[in-house]
XYZ file of C-alpha atoms in Angstrom:
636
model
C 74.321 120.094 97.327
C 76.620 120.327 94.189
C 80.244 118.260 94.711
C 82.782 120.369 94.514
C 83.926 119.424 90.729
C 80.743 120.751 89.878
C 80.988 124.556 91.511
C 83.951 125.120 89.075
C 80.587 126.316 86.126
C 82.101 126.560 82.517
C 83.641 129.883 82.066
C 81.897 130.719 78.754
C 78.514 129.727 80.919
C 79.123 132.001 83.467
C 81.225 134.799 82.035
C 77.691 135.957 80.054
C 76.049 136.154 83.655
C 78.999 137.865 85.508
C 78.862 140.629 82.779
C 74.968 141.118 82.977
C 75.413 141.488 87.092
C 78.105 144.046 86.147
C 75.910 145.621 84.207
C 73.040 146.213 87.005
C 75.221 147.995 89.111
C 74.619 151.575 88.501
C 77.275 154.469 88.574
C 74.866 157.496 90.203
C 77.610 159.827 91.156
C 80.398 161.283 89.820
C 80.072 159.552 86.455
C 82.245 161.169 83.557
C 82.805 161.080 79.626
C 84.796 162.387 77.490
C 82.947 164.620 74.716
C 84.946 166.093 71.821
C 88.691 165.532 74.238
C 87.439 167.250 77.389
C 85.889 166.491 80.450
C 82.751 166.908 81.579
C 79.980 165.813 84.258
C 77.632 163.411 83.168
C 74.013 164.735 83.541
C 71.211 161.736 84.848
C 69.847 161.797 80.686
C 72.941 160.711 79.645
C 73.773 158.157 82.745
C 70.474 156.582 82.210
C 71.701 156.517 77.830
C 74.782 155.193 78.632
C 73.771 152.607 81.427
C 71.543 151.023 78.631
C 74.274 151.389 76.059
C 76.283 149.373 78.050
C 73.502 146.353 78.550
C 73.405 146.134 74.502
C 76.692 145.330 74.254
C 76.054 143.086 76.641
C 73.223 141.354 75.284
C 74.830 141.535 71.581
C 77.783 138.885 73.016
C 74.945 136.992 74.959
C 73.054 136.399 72.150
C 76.147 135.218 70.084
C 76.101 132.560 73.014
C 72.256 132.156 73.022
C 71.577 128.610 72.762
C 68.571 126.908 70.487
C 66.592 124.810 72.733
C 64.416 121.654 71.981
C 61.698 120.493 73.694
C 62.406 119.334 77.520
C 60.298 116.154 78.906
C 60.099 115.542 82.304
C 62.622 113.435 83.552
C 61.476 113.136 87.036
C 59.645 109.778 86.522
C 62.984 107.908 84.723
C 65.170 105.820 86.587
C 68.557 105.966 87.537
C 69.667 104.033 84.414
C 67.268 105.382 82.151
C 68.433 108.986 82.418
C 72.179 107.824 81.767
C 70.433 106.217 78.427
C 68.303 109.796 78.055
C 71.451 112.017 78.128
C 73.680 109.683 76.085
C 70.887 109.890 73.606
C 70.769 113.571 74.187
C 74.453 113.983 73.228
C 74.655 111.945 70.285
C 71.310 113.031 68.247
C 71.801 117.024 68.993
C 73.720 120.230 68.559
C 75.452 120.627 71.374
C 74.147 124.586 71.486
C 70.778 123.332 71.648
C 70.303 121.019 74.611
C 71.219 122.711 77.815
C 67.639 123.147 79.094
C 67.520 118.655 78.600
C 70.715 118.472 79.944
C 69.866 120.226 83.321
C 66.726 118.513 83.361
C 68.392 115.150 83.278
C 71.044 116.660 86.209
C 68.282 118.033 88.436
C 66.348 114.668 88.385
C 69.616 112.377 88.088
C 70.896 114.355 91.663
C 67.655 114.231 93.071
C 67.113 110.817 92.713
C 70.826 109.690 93.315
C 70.858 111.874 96.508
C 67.865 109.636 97.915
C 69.301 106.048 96.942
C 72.615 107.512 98.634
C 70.724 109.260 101.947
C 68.828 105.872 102.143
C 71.936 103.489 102.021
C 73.836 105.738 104.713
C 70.628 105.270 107.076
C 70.802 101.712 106.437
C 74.338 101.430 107.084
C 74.299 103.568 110.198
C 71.149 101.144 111.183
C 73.140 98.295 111.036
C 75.680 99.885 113.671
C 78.162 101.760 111.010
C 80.097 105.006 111.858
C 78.785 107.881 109.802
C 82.413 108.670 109.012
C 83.064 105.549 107.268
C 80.065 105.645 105.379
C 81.669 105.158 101.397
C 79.044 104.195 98.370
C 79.757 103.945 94.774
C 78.054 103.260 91.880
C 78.249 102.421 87.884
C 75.549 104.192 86.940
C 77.042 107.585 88.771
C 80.437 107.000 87.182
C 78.488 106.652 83.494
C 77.053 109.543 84.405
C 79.565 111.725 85.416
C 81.842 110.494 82.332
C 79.166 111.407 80.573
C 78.358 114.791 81.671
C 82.311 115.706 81.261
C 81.977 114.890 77.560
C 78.738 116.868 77.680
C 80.973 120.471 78.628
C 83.832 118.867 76.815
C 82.175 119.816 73.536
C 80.411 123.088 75.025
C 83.772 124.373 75.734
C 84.668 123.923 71.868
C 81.703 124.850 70.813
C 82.113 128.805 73.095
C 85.989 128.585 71.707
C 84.438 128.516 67.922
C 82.094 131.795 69.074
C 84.634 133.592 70.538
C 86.886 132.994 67.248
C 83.396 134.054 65.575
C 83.314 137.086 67.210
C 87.149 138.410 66.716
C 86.843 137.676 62.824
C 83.200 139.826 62.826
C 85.273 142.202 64.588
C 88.149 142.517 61.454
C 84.855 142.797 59.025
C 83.527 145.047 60.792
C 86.701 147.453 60.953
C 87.129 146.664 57.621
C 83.278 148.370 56.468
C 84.690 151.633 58.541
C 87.841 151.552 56.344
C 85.887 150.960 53.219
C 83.504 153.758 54.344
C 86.209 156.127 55.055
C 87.351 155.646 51.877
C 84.115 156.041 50.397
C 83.578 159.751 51.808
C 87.161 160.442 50.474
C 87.432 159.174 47.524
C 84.428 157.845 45.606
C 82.815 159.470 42.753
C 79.584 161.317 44.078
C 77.263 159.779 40.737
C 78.238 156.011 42.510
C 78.879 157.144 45.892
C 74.955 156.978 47.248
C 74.440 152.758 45.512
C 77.897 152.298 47.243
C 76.991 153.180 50.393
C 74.035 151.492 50.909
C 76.290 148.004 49.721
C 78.343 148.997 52.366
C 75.470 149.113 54.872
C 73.765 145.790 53.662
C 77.485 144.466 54.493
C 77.446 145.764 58.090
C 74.215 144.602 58.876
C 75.353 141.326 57.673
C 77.855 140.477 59.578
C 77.426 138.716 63.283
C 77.440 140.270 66.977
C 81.713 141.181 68.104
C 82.092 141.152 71.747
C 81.055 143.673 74.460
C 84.399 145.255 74.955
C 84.428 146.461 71.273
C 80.717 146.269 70.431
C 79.781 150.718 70.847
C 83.379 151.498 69.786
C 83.071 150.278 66.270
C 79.014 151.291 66.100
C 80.057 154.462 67.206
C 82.792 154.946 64.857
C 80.638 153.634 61.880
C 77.560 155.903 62.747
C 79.769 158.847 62.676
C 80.954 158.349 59.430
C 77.375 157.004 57.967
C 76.170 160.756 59.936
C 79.618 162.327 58.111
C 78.682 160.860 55.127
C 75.266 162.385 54.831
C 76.185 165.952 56.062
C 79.101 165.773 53.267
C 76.777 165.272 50.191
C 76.424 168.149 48.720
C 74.164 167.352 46.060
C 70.525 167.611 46.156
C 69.453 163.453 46.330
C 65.984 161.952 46.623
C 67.431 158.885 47.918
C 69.314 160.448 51.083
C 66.108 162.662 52.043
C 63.904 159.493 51.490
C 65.865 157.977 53.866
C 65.930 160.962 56.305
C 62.258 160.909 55.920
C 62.041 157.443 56.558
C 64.526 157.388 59.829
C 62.011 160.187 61.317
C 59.133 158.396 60.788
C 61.196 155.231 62.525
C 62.469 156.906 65.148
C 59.435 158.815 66.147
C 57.747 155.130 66.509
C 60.760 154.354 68.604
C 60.049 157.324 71.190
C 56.262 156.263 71.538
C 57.020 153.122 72.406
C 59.777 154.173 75.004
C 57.284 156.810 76.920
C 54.646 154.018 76.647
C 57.550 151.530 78.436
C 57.529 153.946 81.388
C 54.253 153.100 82.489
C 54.864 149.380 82.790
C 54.563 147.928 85.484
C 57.001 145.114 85.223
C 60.145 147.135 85.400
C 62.460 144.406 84.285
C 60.529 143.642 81.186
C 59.991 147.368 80.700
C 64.207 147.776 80.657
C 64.548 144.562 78.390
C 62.058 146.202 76.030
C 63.769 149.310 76.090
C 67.303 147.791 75.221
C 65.840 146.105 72.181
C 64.413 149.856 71.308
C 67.792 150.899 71.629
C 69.436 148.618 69.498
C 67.375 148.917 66.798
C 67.537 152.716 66.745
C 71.299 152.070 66.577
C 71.394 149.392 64.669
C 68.465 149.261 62.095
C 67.697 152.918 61.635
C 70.122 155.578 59.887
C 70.604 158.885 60.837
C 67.979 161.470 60.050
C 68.732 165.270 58.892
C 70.355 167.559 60.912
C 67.395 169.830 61.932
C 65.584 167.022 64.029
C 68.785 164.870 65.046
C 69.298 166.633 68.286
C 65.270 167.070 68.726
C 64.545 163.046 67.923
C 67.395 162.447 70.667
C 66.245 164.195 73.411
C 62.796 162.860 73.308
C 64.423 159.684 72.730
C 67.231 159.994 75.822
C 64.118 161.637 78.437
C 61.704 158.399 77.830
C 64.903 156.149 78.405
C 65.616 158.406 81.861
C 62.053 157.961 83.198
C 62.669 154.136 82.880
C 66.154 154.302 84.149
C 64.858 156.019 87.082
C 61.904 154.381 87.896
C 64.456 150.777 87.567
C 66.677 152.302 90.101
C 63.699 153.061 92.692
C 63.051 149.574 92.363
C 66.897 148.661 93.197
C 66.841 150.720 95.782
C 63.650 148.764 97.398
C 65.273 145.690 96.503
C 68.846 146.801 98.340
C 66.541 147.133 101.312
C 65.267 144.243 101.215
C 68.199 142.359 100.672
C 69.868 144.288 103.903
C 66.785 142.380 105.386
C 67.958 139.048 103.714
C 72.109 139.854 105.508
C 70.241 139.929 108.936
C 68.297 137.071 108.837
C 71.534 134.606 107.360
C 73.580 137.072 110.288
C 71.352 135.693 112.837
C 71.894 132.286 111.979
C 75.958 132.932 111.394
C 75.747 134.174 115.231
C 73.938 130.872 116.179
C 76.350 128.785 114.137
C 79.180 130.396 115.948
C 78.037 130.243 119.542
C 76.717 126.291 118.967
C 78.629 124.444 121.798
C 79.766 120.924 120.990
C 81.485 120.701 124.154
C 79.346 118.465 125.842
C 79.331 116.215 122.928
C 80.641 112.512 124.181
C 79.365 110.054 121.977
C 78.331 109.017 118.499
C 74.403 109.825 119.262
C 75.358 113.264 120.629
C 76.786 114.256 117.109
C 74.048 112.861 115.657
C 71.629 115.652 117.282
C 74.110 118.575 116.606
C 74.336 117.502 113.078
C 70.708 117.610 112.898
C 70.483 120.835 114.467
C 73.058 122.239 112.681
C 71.471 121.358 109.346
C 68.090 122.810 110.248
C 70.514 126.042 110.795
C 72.263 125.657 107.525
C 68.238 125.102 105.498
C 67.165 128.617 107.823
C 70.005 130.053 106.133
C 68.986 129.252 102.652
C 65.573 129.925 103.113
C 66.438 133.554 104.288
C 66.212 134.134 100.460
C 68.844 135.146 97.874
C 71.681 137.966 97.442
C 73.431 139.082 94.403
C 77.427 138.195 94.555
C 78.685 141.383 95.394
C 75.822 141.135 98.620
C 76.219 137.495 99.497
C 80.017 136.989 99.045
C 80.656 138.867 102.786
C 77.989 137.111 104.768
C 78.703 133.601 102.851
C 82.158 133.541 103.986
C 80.955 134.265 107.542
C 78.314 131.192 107.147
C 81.229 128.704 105.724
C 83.359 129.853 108.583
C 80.542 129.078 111.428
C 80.141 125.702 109.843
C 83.724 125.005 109.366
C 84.124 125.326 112.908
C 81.528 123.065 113.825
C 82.791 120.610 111.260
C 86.344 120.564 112.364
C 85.156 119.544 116.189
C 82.964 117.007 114.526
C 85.703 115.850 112.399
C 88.189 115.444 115.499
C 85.478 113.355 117.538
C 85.613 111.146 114.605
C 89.169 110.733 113.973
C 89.673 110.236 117.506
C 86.782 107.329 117.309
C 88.142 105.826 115.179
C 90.855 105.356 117.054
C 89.044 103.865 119.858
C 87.877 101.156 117.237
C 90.466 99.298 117.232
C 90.284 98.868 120.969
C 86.426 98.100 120.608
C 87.662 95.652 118.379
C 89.565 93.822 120.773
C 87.251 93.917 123.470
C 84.474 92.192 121.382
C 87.113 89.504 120.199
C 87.741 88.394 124.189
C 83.950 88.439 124.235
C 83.365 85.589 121.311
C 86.010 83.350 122.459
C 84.839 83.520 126.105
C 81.158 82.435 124.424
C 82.501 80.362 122.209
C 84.345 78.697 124.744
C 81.117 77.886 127.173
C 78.487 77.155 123.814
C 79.218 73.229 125.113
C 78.920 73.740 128.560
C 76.111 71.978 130.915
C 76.504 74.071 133.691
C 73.349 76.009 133.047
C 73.067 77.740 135.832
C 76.456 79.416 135.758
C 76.683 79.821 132.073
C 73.416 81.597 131.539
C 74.400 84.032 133.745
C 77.772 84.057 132.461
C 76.303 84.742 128.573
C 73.422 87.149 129.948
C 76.366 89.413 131.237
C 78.399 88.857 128.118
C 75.426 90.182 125.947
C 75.133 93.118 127.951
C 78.727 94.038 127.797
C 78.802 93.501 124.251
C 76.514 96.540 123.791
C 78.108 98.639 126.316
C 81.190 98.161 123.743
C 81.440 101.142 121.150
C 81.521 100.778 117.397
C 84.194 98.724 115.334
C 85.859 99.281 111.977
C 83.273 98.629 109.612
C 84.850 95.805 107.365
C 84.897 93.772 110.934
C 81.287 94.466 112.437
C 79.281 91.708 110.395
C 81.717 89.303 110.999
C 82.167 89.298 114.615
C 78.358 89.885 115.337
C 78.090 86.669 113.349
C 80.504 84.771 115.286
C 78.927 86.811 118.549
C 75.709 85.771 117.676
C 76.316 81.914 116.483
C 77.819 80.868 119.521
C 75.009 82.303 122.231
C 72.414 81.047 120.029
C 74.053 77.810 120.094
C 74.209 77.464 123.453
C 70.296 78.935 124.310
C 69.133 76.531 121.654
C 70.978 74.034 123.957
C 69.387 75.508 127.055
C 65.645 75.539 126.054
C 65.934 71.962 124.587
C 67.387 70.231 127.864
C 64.771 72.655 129.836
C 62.080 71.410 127.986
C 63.097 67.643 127.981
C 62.917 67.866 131.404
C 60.259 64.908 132.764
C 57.897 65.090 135.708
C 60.333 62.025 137.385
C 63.362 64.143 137.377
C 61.381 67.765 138.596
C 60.205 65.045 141.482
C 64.203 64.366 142.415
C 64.686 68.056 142.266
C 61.644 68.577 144.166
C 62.536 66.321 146.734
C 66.003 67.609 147.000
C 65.198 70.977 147.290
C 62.982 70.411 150.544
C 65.671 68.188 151.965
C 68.685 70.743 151.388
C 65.642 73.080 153.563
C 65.892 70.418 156.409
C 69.427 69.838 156.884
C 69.944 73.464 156.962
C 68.672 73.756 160.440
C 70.396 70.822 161.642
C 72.845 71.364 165.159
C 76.474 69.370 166.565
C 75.152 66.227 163.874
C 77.608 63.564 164.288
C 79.856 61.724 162.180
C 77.102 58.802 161.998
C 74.536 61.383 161.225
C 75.903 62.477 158.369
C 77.546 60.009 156.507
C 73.542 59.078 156.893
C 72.138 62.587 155.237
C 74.817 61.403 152.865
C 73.539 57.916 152.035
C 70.074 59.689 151.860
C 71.025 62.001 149.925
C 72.216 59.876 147.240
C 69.193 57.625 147.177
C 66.887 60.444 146.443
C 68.601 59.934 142.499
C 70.378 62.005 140.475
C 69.900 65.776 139.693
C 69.499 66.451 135.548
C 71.743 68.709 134.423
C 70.163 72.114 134.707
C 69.741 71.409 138.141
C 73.477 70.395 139.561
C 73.771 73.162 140.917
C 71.657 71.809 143.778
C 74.475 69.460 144.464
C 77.318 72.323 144.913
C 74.686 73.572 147.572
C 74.555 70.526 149.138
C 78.335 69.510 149.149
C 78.738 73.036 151.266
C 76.597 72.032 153.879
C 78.430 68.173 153.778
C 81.781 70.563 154.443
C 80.764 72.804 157.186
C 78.867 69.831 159.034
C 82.351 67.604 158.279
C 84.361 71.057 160.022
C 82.358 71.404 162.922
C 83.702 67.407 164.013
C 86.250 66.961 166.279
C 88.081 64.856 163.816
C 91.711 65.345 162.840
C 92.067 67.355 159.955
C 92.960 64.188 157.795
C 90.020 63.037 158.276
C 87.979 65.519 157.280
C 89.568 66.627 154.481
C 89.020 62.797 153.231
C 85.249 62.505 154.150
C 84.713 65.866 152.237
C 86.707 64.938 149.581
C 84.864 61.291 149.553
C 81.414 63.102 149.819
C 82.247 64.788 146.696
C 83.717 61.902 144.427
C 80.747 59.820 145.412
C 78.292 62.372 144.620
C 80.221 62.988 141.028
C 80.191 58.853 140.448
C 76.224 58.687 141.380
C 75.742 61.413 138.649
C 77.998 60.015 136.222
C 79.654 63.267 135.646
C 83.045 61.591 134.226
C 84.006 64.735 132.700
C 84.366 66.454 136.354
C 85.836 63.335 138.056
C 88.172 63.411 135.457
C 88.840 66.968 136.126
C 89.117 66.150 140.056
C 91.517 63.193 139.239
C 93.816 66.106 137.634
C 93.736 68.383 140.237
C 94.871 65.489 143.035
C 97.428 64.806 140.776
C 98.771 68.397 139.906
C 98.490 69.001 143.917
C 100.846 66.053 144.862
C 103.562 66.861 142.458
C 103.419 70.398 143.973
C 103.947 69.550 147.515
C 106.502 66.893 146.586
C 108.026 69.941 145.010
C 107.740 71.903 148.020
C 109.100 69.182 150.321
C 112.795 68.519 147.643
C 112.969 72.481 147.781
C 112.772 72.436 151.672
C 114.997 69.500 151.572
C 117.504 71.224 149.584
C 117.443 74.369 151.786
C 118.374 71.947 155.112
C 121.828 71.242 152.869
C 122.515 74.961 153.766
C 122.673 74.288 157.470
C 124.940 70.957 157.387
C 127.091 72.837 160.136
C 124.179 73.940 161.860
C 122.917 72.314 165.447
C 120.077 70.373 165.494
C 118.349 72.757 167.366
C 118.983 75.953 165.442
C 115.171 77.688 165.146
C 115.745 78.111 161.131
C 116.324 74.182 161.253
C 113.765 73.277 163.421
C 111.113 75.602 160.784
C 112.280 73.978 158.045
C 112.172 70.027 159.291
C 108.576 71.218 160.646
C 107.394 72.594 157.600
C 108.759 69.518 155.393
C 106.842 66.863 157.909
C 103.860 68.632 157.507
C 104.074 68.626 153.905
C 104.329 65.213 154.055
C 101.269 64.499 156.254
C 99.537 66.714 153.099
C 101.258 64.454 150.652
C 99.788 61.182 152.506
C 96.467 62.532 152.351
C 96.411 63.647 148.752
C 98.396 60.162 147.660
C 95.276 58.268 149.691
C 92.504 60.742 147.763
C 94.015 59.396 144.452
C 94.117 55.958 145.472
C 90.051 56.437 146.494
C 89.775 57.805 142.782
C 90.828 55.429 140.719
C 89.258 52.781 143.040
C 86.054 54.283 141.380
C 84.769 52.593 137.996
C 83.937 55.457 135.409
């Protein structure tokens, strides 16, 4: 697809086109001219005259615009860089009017080429997680390029100025032969008049194409006075009725050829053809005597109507075909327009519509082609339909992108939490804790582009750090520690079942427990397991609650100090400590709030609730003062 820069085509390019699609168009009814100042129908003879009248004036401007072309290579097997080289070479070693044909060679393989490299690097990019909407790609060789190309229509658009100057001074010499000719008839002496003349008919000859709009106004006008010129010589002169002899003989050729036209079969080359024989029997050939002029012109005018006729039978096939053509892209307008994108919730969904909706946009294309005035109607439709489509498309996106931001954030809490636990040795917990961190990092929708590498980095570093980890300790694993877990495992089995143990009993499992060894790392989970049991056997005592919340609490330190673990019974030391200045907190606070009731009887309810709570905050504070004091007993 052209960008848009390049559907704005250089007027001088185009105007030659526009002007040769005008002249296609045939007037079959009510077509008038004016003949000697009055009015009059125009029979189909001189419709089909005038129809190719008008294509000669035509094709005398388009062939003041004709450019000379050189050779064209194929450019299809030169790089990216090379064509850049091919068309700067191009420019600088040739008339600008004689290189279009390289020129478009070099576009058509240049956009080809760069249309790949770009289709490819959006795929990659959307591979790698990107958001078709922020796809961007540039590139020097496309900017040499289009620089360029601009300097490339830069000098076209001088070089069509120059013709068109061309063309209004060949218009002034022109006029001036008429003058000069007028003057002849009027005033010349009759012994000169003849060798004059014929200088001043060299001189038309001689000069170069004037544009359409004035091309058969001034031919016209000359032939009538060249015809006016002739009927006005009186005296008896070889040379004019050589030359009448000679035109007749010409023009006779010219009317075989046209009735032979007719029974081509390629119409269009039949009308080109004809055009030329037209021009030339303006053009090259002078009048001939007045006897045969109208007989020569008939003859001349019927074989022109029998191609004229037989090239509007084949419009008129082709106008039904191309009704054919307005269907077919109608059809796919009508499936353009009733394509809903309401059910359309994420990035892949798109994805599929834009697919489908291209396949529409290549069915329309390959429907086949229109002329303007038949495509214009039915192209507007098309742009509409995909407009449509496009703007829904568009507001997903914008709207996505939105949500990026958001994205963004999510995945940032994600990398610190794994960032924060890459160190950790509690496998067992962890794992699980990254497994579900990996899968909600997918469920997570796309981020801004310029961030996605770098957090999937980060992402990435941290959980491989800690798998590496993982795999290593699991694999350093010996056959004496899988024993102790082993052994553990069917104890932990045993002591499940076990009923009303006393105190004895298990400070024994306890003491057995330990001697068993120490759990490696990816295994200490065993011991959490273990401790729960410890607790519920510990609850089921008839102990006071002192008690029991020191034998669990001893259990636990004990089994911390046989593994070693200093990190967590340095982590347990904080938390006895953080819990004792909160209840002595709690006990000042309560302490304060007795002040209140210094006129209050000792047994007032609200006093009584108070002084209880504060004594049994203080049996709390005894017991966590005495689980600190066990603590730091321990050597760690």
């Amino acid at each position: 697809m052209l960008e848009n820069n390049e559907e704005n085509v250089e007027k001088t390019e185009n105007k030659i086109e526009e002007v040769t699609n005008e002249t296609s168009k045939v007037e079959t009814e009510n077509s008038k001219i004016n003949l000697e100042e009055s009015e009059v129908k125009v029979d189909d003879t001189i419709e089909a005259v005038e129809e190719i009248e008008k294509s000669i004036a035509v094709d005398a401007e388009k062939d003041a615009h004709k450019e000379e072309e050189t050779a064209v290579v194929d450019y299809s097997k030169l790089s990216l860089e090379e064509l850049v080289v091919e068309l700067k070479k191009t420019l600088a070693n040739n008339p600008i009017q004689k290189i279009k044909s390289q020129v478009e060679g070099i576009k058509s393989a240049f956009n080809q080429q760069f249309g790949t490299l770009l289709a490819n690097k959006k795929a990659a990019f959307l591979e790698a997680g990107g958001n078709s909407i922020d796809f961007q790609f540039s590139s020097p060789v496309k900017s040499e390029y289009n620089s360029l190309l601009s300097e490339y229509k830069k000098q076209r658009d001088a070089y069509y100025n120059d013709l068109e100057k061309q063309m209004s001074e060949n218009l002034e010499k022109k006029l001036s032969v008429i003058e000069k000719l007028k003057d002849l008839i009027e005033n010349a002496d009759t012994a000169t008049m003849y060798k004059s003349f014929k200088g001043l008919q060299d001189t038309w000859r001689s000069i170069g194409p004037v544009s359409k709009n004035h091309y058969n106004d001034t031919w016209k006008t000359f032939h009538h006075h060249v015809e006016r010129f002739y009927d006005l010589l009186h005296l008896s002169n070889d040379f004019r009725d050589l030359d009448f002899k000679h035109n007749l003989e010409e023009k006779i050729k010219i009317i075989a050829k046209a009735e032979a036209l007719a029974e081509e079969a390629d119409i269009n080359l039949a009308f080109k053809e004809l055009q030329e024989l037209h021009k030339i029997w303006k053009e090259d050939i002078g009048p001939v005597s007045q006897e045969h002029r109208e007989d020569v012109w008939k003859k001349f005018s019927a074989a022109t109507k029998k191609i004229h006729d037989k090239r509007h039978d084949h419009f008129r096939e082709m106008r039904s075909k191309h009704q054919e053509i307005i269907e077919k892209k109608l059809v796919v307008v009508t499936k353009l327009n009733d394509y809903d994108t309401s059910n359309n919730k994420s990035h892949n969904d798109w994805q599929k519509s834009i697919k489908i909706v291209e396949e529409l946009r290549q069915e329309y294309f390959s429907a086949g082609k229109l002329p303007y005035s038949k495509s214009e109607e039915v192209w507007q439709k098309f742009k509409a339909a995909t407009k449509k489509f496009n703007s829904a498309k568009n507001i997903f996106y914008k709207q996505e992108k939105s949500g990026q931001q958001e994205n963004l954030k999510k995945k940032m809490e994600l990398i610190e939490l794994a960032e924060s636990l890459k160190d950790s040795e509690d496998w067992e917990t962890t794992t699980n804790t990254l497994k579900r961190i990996q899968s909600d990092w997918k469920k997570i929708g796309h981020v801004p582009r310029k961030f996605s590498d770098d957090i999937w980095k980060r992402f990435k570093a941290a959980c491989n750090h800690y798998f590496d980890r993982f795999h290593e300790q699991k694999n350093s694993l010996n056959k004496e520690q899988q024993a102790v877990v082993e052994t553990k495992k069917e104890f932990l089995e045993t002591i499940k079942e076990l009923k009303d143990p006393t105190k004895d009993k298990i400070i024994e499992i306890i003491n057995d427990w330990r001697s068993m060894g120490s759990l490696p790392r990816n295994s200490r989970h065993l011991e959490g397991k273990f401790n729960k049991l410890i607790d519920r056997a510990f609850g089921g005592l008839s102990l006071d609650k002192k008690e029991i919340s020191m034998l669990k609490f001893t259990n636990i330190v004990d089994g911390l100090a046989a593994d070693n673990d200093v990190r967590k019974l340095d982590s347990e030391q904080m938390f006895v400590r953080k819990k004792i200045d909160e209840v002595i907190r709690e006990i000042q606070q309560l302490e304060n709030n007795l002040g209140f009731f210094s006129n209050a009887k000792d047994d007032n309810p609200l006093v009584l609730n108070v002084k209880k709570r504060v004594a049994e905050f203080k049996e709390d504070l005894a017991v966590w003062k005495e689980k600190l004091s066990y603590i730091k007993k321990i050597d760690y």
